[in-house]
Coordinates of C-alpha atoms in Angstrom, one line a residue:
Chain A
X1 CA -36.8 -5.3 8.2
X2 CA -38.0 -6.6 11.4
X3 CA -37.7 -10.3 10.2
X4 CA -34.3 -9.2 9.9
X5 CA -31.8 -11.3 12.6
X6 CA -28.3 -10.1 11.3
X7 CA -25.0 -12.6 11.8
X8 CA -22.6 -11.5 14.1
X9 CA -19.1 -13.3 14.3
X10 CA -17.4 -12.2 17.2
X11 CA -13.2 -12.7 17.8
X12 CA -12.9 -12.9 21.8
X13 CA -9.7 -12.9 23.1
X14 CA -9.0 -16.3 25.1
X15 CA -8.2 -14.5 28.2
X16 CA -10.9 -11.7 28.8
X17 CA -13.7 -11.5 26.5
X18 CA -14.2 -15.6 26.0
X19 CA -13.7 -15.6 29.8
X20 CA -16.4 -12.9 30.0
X21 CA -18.9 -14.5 27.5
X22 CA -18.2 -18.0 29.6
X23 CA -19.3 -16.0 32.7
X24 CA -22.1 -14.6 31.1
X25 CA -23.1 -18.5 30.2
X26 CA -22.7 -19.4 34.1
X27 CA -24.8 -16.6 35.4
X28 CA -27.4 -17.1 32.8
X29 CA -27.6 -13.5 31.5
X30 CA -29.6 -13.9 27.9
X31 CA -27.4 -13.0 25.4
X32 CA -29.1 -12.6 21.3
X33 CA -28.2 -15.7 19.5
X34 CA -26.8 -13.7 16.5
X35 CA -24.0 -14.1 17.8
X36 CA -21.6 -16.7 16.6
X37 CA -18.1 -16.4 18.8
X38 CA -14.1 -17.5 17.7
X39 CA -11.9 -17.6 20.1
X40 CA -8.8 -16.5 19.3
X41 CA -5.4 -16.5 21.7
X42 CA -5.5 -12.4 21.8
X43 CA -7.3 -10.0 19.8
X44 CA -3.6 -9.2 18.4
X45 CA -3.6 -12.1 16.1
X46 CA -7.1 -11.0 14.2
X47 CA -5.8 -10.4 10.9
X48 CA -7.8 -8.2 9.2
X49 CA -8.3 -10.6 6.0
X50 CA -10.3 -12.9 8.8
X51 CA -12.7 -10.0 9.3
X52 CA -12.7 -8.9 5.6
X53 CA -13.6 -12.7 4.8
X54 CA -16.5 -12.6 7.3
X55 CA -18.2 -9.2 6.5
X56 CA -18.1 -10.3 2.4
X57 CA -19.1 -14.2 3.0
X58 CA -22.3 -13.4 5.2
X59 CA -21.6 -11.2 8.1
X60 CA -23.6 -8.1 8.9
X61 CA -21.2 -7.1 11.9
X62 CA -17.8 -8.2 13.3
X63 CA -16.9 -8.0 16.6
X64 CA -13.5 -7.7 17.9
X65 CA -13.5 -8.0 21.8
X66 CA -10.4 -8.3 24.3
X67 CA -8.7 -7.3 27.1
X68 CA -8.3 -4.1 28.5
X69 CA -5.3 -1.6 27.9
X70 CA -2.9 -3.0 30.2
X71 CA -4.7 -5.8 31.1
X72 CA -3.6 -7.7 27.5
X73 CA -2.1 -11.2 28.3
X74 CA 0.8 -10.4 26.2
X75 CA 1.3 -7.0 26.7
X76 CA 0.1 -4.9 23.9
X77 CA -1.9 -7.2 21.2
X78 CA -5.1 -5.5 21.9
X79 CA -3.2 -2.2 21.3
X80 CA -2.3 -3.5 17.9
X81 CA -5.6 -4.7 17.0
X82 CA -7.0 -1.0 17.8
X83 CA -4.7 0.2 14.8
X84 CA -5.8 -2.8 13.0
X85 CA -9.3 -2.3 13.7
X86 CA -9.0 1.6 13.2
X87 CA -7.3 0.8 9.7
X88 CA -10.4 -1.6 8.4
X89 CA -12.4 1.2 9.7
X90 CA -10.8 3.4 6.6
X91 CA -10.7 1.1 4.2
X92 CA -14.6 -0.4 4.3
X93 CA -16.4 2.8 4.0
X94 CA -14.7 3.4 0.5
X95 CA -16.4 0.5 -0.9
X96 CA -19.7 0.8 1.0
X97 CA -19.4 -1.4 3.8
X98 CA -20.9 0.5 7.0
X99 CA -17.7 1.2 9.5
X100 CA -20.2 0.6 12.1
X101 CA -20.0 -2.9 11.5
X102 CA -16.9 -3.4 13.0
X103 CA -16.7 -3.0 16.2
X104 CA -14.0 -2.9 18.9
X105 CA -14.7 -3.4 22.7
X106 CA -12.7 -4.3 25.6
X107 CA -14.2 -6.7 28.0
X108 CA -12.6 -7.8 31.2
X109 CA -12.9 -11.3 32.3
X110 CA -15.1 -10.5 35.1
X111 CA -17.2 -8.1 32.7
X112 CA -20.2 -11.1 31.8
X113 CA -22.8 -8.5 32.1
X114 CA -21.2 -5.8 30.0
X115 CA -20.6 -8.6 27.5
X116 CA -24.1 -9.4 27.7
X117 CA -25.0 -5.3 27.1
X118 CA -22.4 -5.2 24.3
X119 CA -24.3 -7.7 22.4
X120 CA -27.4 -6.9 22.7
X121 CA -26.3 -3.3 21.8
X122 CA -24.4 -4.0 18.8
X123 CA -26.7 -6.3 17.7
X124 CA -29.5 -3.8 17.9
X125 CA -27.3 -0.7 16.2
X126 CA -27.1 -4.1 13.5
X127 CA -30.8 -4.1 13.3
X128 CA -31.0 -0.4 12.3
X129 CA -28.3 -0.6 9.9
X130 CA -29.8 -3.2 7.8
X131 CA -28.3 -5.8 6.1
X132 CA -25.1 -6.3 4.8
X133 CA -25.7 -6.8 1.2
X134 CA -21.8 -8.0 0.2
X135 CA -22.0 -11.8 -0.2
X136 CA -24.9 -11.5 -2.5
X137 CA -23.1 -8.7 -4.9
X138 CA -19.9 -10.4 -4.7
X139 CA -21.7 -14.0 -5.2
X140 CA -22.9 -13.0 -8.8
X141 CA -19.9 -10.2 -9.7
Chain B
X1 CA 22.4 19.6 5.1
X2 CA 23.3 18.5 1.6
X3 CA 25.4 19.6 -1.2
X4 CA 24.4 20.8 -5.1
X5 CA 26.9 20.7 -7.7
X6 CA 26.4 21.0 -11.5
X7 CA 26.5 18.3 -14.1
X8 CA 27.7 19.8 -17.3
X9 CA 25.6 18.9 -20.4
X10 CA 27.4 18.3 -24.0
X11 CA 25.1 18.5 -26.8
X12 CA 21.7 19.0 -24.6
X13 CA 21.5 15.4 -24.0
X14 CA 20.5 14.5 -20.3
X15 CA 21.2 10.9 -20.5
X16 CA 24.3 11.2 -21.9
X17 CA 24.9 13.6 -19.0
X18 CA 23.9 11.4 -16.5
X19 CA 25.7 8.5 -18.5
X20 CA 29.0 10.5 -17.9
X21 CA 28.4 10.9 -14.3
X22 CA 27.6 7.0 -13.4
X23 CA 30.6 6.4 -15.3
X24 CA 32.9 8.5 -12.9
X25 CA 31.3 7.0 -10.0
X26 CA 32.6 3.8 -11.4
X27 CA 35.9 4.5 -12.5
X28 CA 36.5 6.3 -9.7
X29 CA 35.2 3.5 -7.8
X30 CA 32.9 5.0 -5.4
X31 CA 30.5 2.3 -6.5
X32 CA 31.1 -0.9 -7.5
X33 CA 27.9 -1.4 -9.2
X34 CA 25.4 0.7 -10.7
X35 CA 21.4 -0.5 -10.8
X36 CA 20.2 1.2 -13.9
X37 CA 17.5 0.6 -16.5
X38 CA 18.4 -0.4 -20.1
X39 CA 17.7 -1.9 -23.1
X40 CA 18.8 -5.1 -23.8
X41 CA 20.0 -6.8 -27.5
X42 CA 16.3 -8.3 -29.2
X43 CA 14.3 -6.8 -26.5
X44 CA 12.3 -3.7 -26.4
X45 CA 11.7 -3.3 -22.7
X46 CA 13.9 -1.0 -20.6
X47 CA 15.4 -3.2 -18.3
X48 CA 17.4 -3.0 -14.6
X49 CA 20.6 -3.5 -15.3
X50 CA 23.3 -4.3 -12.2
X51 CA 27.0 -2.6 -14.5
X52 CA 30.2 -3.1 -13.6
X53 CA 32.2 -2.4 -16.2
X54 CA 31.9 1.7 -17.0
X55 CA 32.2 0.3 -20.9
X56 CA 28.6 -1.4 -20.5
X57 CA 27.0 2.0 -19.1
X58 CA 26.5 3.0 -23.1
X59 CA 23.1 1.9 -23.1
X60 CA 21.9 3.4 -20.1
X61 CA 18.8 4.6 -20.5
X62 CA 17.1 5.8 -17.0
X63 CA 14.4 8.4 -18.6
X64 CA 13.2 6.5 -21.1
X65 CA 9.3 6.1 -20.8
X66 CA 9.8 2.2 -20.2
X67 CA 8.4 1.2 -16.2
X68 CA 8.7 -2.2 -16.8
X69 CA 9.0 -2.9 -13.0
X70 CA 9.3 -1.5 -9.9
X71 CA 13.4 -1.7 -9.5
X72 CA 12.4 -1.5 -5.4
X73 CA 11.9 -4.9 -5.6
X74 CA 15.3 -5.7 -7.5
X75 CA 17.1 -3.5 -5.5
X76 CA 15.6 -5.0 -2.1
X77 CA 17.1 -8.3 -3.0
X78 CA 20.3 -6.9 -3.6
X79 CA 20.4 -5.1 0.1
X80 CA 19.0 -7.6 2.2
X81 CA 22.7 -9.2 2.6
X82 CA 26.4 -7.4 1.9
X83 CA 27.3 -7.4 -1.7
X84 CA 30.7 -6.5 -0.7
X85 CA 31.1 -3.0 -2.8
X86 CA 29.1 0.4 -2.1
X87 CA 26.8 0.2 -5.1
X88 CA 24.1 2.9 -6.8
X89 CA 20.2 2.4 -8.0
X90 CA 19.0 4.9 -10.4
X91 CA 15.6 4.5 -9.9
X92 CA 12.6 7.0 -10.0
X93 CA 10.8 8.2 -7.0
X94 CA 8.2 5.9 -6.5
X95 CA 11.0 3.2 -6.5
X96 CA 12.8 4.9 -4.2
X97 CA 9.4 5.3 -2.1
X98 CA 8.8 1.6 -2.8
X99 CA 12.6 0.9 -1.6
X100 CA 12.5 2.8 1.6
X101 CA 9.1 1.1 2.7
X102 CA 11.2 -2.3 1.9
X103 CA 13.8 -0.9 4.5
X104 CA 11.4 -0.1 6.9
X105 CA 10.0 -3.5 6.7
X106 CA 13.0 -4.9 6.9
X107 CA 13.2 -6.2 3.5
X108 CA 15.9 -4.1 2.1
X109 CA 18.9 -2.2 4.0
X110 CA 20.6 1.0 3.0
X111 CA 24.4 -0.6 4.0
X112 CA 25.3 -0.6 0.8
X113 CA 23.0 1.1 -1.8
X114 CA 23.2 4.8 -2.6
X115 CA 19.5 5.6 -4.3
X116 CA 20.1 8.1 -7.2
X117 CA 17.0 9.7 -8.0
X118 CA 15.4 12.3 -10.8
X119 CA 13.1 14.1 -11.9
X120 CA 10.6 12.0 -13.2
X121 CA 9.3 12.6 -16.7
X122 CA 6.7 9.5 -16.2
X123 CA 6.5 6.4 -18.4
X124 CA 4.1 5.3 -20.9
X125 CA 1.9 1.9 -19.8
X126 CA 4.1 -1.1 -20.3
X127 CA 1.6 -2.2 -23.4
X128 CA 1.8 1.0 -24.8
X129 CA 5.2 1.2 -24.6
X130 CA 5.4 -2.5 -26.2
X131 CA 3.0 -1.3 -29.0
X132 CA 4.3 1.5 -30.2
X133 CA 8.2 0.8 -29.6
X134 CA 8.7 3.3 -27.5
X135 CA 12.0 5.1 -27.9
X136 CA 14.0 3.2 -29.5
X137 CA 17.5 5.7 -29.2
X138 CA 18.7 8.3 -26.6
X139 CA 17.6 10.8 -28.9
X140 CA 14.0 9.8 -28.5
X141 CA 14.2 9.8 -24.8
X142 CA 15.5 13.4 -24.9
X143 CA 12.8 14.1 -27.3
X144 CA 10.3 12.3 -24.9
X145 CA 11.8 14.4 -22.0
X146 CA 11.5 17.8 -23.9
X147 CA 7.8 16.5 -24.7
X148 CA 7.3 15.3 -20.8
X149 CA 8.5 18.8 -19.4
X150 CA 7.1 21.3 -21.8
X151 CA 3.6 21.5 -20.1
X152 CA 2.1 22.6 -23.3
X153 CA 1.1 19.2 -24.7
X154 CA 0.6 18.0 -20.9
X155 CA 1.8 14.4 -20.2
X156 CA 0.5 13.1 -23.3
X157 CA 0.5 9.1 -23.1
X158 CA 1.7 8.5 -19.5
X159 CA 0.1 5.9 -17.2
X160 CA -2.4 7.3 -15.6
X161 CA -0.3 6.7 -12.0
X162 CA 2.3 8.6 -13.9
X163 CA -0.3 11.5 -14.8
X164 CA -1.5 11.4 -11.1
X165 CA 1.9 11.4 -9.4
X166 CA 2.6 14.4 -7.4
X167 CA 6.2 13.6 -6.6
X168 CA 8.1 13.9 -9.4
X169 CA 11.0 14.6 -6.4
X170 CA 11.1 12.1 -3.8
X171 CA 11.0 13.1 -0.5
X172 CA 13.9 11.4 0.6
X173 CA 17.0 9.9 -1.5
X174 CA 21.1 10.4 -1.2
X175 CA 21.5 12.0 -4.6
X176 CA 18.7 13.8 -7.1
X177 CA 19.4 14.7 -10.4
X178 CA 18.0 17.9 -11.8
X179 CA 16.2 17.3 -15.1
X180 CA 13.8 19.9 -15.5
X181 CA 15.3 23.1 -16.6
X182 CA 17.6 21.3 -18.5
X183 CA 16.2 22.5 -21.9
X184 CA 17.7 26.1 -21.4
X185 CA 20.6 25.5 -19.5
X186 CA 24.2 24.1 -20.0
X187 CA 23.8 21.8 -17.7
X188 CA 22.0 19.7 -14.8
X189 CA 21.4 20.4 -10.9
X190 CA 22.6 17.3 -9.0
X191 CA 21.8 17.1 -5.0
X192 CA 23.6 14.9 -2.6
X193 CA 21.1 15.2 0.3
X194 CA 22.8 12.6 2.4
X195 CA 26.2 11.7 3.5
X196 CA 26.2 9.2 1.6
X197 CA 25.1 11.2 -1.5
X198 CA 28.0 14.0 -1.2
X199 CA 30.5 11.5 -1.2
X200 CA 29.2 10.7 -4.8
X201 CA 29.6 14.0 -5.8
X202 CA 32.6 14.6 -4.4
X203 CA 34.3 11.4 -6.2
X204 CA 33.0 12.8 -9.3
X205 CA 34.4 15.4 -8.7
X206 CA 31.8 17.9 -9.7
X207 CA 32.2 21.4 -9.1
X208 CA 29.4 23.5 -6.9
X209 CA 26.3 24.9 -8.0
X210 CA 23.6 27.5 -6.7
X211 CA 20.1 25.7 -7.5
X212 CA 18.5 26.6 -10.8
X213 CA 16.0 29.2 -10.5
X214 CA 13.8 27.8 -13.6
X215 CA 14.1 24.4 -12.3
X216 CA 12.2 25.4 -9.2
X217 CA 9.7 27.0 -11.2
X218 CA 9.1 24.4 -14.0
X219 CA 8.9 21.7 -11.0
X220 CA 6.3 24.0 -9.0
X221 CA 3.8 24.0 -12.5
X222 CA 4.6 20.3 -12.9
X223 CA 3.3 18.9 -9.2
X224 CA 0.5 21.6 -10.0
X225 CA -0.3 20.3 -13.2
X226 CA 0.1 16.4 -11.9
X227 CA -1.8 17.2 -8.3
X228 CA -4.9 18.5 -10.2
X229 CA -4.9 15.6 -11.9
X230 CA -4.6 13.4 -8.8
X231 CA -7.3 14.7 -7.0
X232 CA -9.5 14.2 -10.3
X233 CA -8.2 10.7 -10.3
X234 CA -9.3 10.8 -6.2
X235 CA -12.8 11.9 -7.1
X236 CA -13.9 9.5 -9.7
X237 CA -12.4 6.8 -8.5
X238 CA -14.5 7.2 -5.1
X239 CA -17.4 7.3 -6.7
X240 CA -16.4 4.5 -8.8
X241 CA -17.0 2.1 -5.7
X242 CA -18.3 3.8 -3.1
X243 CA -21.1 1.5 -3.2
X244 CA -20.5 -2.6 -2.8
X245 CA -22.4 -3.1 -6.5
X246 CA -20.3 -0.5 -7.8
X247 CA -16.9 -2.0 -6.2
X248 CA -17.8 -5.7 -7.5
X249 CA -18.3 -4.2 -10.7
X250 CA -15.1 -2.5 -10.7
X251 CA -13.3 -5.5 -10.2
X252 CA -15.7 -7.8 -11.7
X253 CA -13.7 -8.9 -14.4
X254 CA -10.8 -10.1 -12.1
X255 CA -9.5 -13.7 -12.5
X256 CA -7.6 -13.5 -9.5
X257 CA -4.4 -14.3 -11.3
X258 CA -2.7 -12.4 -8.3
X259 CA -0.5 -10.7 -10.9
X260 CA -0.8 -7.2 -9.3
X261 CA 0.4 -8.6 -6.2
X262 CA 3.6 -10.1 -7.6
X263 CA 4.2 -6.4 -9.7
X264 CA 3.6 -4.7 -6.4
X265 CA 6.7 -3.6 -5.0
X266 CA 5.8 -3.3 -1.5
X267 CA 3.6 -6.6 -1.2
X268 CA 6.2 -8.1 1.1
X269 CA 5.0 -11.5 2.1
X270 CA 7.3 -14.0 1.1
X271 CA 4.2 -16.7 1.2
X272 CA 1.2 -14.7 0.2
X273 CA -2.0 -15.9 1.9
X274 CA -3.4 -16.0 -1.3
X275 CA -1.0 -18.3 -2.3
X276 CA -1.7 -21.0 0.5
X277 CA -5.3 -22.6 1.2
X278 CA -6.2 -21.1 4.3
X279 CA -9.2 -19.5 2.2
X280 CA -9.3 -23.2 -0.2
X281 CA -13.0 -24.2 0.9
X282 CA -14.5 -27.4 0.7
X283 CA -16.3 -28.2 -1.9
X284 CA -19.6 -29.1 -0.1
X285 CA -19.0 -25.3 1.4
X286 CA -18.7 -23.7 -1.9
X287 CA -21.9 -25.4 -3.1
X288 CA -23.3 -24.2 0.5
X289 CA -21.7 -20.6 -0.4
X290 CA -23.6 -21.0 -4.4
X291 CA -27.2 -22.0 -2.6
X292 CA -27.5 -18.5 -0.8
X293 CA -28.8 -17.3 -4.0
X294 CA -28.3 -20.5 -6.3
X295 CA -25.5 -19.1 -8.2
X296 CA -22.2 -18.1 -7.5
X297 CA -19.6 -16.5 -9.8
X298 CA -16.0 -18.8 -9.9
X299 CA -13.7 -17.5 -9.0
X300 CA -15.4 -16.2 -6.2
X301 CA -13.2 -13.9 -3.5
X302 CA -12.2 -11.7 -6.0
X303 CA -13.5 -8.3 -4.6
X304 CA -12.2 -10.2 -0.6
X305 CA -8.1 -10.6 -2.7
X306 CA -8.5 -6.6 -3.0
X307 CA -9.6 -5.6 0.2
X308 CA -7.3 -7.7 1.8
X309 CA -4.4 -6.6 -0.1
X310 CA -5.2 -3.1 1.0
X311 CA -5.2 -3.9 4.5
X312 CA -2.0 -5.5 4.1
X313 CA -0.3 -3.2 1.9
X314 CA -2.0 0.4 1.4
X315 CA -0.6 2.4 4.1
X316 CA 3.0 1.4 2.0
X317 CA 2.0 1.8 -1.2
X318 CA 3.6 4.7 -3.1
X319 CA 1.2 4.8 -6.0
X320 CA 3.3 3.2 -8.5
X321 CA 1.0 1.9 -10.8
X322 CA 2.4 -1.7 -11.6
X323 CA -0.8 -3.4 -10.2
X324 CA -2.5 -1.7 -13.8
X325 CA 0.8 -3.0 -15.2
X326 CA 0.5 -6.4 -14.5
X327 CA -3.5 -6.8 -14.9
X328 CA -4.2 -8.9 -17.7
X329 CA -7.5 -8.0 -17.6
X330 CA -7.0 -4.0 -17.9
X331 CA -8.3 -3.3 -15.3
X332 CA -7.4 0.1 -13.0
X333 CA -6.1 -1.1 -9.8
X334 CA -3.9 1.5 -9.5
X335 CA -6.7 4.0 -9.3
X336 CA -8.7 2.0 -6.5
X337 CA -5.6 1.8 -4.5
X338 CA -4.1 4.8 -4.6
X339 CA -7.4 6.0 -3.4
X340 CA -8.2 4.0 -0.2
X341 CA -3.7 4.4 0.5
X342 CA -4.4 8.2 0.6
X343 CA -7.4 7.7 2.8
X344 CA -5.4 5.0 5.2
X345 CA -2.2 6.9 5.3
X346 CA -4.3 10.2 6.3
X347 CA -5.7 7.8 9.4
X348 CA -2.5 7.5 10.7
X349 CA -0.2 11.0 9.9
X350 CA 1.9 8.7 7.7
X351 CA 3.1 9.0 3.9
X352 CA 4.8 6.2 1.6
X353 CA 8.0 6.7 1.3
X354 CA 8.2 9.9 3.3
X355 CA 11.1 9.5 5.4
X356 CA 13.3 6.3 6.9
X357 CA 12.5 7.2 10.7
X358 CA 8.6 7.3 10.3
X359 CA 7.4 4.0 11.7
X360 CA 5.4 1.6 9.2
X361 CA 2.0 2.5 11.0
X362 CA 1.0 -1.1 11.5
X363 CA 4.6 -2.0 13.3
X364 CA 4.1 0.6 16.2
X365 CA 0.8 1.6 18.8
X366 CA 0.4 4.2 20.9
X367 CA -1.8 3.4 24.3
X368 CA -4.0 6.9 23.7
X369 CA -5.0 6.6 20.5
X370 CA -7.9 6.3 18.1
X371 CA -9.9 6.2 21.2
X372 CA -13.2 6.5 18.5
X373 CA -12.6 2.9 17.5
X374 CA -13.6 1.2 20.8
X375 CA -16.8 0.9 22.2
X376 CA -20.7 0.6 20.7
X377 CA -21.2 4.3 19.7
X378 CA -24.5 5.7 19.5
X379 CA -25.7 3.5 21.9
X380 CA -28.8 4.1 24.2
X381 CA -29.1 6.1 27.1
X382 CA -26.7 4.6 29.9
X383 CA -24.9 2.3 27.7
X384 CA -22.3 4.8 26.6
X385 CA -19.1 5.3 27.1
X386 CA -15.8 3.0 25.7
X387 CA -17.3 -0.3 26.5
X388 CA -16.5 -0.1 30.2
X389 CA -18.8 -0.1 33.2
X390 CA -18.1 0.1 37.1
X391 CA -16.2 -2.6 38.2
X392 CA -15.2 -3.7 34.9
X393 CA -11.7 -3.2 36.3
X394 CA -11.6 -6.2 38.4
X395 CA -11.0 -8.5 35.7
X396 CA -7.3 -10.2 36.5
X397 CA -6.6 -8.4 39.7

């Protein structure tokens, strides 16, 4: 287990999170290279079938990260993601899949060093969870 | 709100009853159209039928245990634009469920279309039905029904979504006919629970009635009976696939021929992702995808079709059961889905079908909610909270 580096895709919104993770980059804060980010316009257009498709091709966690409440570029997609988010939450557990992989966070633009913390966080909570063992049983089922 | 009259009954026959009553609403043209199931010369199938002429209502056969397909569907297309004429569906509940999620999703509108409901006896699986025949004259659907309502031989051959079903009533329709306690009585308790609903009564013309006492009771034992067997249906099916081996294996037989996706009456996606190639890899990926573990079962993304459907779909699905319907493969969707809909309708206060002014959850946010969601729980020491630390407010001003 300690050999273990699990894949994290993270889904940054274009206007906090990415902006965030870019700041991070400038101040050179070390960030775990798990992480592999897609920026999207707002966390409002992550349909769940995108994070479905990464936690049963390979993923061990997906991260969903945007703006703040009231701070979303177009009003209210992050607020929709949350039910989104909170809905794949439901639905994974029922087939094994560890809720905890999913996570949600808001992250302002300015935030590079929370985004920093959040990954190293989640990437740790990762390491204690194990890993996801989906693609392989779904690769020979 | 709402009205009950009584729907005499000639020799004990509830379709005939019911025949006589669709047949005023015609001639007395309070519809111009009535949506009902029936057979059809060379076929065995019940099927929907849209009647105008009170002549071709002879066949009608709503009870029968034929659930060929969800008539939400059917009806939806009919509602999306004026037909011109008030029309009726006869459909059973978890059509009308199906329906009113179509309305809420804004494929289907309720302009037009006056949903006449029943109490559902439940159908026999569609191959069953095929197999055997089915009932092949009235008579054998009020024998069917007599069989269906007795309790004492309970629901012997029904789909298993039909065994499971605790809403033999729906929660919301404009009129409901009164089945059950039809055996002893002289005749049939018929609701108009909207406005739209009364005015059917009223142009048939049928006189008041106080609600049937033994039709309360017998419908009390039957959710009972059909509950019990819903939460058995809850508890196996969980354990089923509450791990990821025992979820592939569940579904492990899959060809992905997307069949219980066209049957489902509340998939609403005019251009399914599944039918598109945003998920088509490459073939260089696929071989990348087979040399994780040097084999890979084709088609592959069968247990990702499922779980995506349910996100899509599950907080509107009523439960229906012609996902099992459609699968050539046999095998139980229903049961898988019906069990994670329960759990994702629970997350957000919402039931299928429930009402018309219930939001679709997915359509509507509230900005304190599910608060649980956010953030990196059990973090260490200091790194709590929902993902936000001092100053984190400064991001756009």
């Amino acid at each position: 287990m300690t050999d273990f580096e699990p894949i994290l895709i993270a889904f940054v919104c274009n206007w906090c999170t990415y902006t965030a993770a870019d700041l991070a980059g400038t101040s050179r804060l070390r960030v775990p290279k798990n992480v592999r980010l897609i920026r999207v316009m707002c966390t409002g257009m992550v349909d769940p079938q995108y994070i479905l498709k990464a936690l049963l091709h390979g993923a061990d966690g997906v991260l969903v990260s945007g703006c703040h409440p009231g701070d979303c570029h177009y009003l209210n997609g992050n607020f929709k993601a949350r039910r989104r988010i909170k809905l794949l939450q439901e639905i994974l557990p029922c087939f094994g899949i560890e809720s905890e992989r999913l996570r949600l966070t808001w992250i302002g633009a300015s935030d590079g060093i929370r985004f920093a913390e959040v990954l190293h966080e989640l990437v740790a909570r990762l390491r204690e969870i194990g890993p996801n063992r989906a693609a392989a049983v779904t690769a020979v089922y | 709100m709402g009205v009950t009259a009584r729907l005499e009954m000639g020799q004990g026959d509830r379709t005939a009853a019911v025949r006589g009553f669709l047949r005023r609403l015609l001639d007395s043209q309070a519809v111009g159209a009535v949506l009902v199931a029936q057979p059809l010369p060379r076929k065995r199938l019940r099927m929907p039928t849209l009647v105008t002429d009170p002549e071709r209502l002879e066949g009608a056969d709503p009870f029968s245990p034929c659930f060929a397909v969800n008539g939400a569907r059917l009806a939806a297309r009919l509602s999306r634009k004026p037909m011109g004429v008030r029309w009726a569906a006869v459909m059973r509940p978890c059509e009308v469920r199906a329906f009113i999620e179509m309305v809420k999703l804004k494929q289907a509108g309720t302009d037009e279309a006056v949903l006449i409901s029943f109490d559902c006896p439940g159908a026999y699986p569609t191959r069953e039905f095929l197999r055997t025949g089915g009932a092949e004259t009235a008579g054998d659907t009020e024998r069917f029904l007599r069989q269906a309502f007795s309790g004492e031989a309970p629901d012997p051959g029904l789909s298993p979504a039909c065994r499971a079903c605790e809403h033999p009533v729906p929660p919301f329709t404009d009129v409901h006919i009164g089945l059950l306690g039809g055996e002893a009585g002289t005749f049939l308790q018929i609701e108009g629970r909207t406005a739209a609903g009364e005015a059917l009564i009223a142009a048939a013309a049928l006189p008041p009635a106080e609600p049937l006492p033994s039709r309360e009771a017998a419908l009390g034992a039957l959710i009972a009976r059909r509950a019990a067997a819903r939460d058995e249906l809850f508890a196996r099916t969980e354990a089923a696939v509450a791990t990821i081996e025992g979820a592939a294996a569940y579904f492990a037989d899959c060809l992905l021929c997307t069949n219980c996706r066209v049957a489902c009456p509340v998939c609403t996606c005019r251009e399914c992702v599944f039918a598109t190639d945003v998920f088509e890899h490459d073939p260089f990926h696929v071989l990348r995808l087979a040399e994780r573990g040097g084999l890979l079962k084709l088609p592959s993304d069968t247990l990702f079709f499922h779980l995506t459907r349910l996100a899509h779909m599950s907080t509107a699905c009523v439960g229906c059961g012609q996902c099992s319907n459609a699968c050539p493969q046999g095998i139980a969707v229903m049961e898988v889905f019906r069990t994670v809909a329960r759990r994702t309708q629970q997350a957000f206060g919402y039931e299928a079908g429930r009402s018309l002014e219930d939001p679709p959850p997915l359509a509507v946010f509230r900005e304190e909610e599910f608060t649980e969601a956010v953030g990196i729980p059990a973090a260490p020491a200091g790194g709590g909270g929902p993902g936000r630390t001092p100053g984190s407010e400064g991001g756009r001003g």
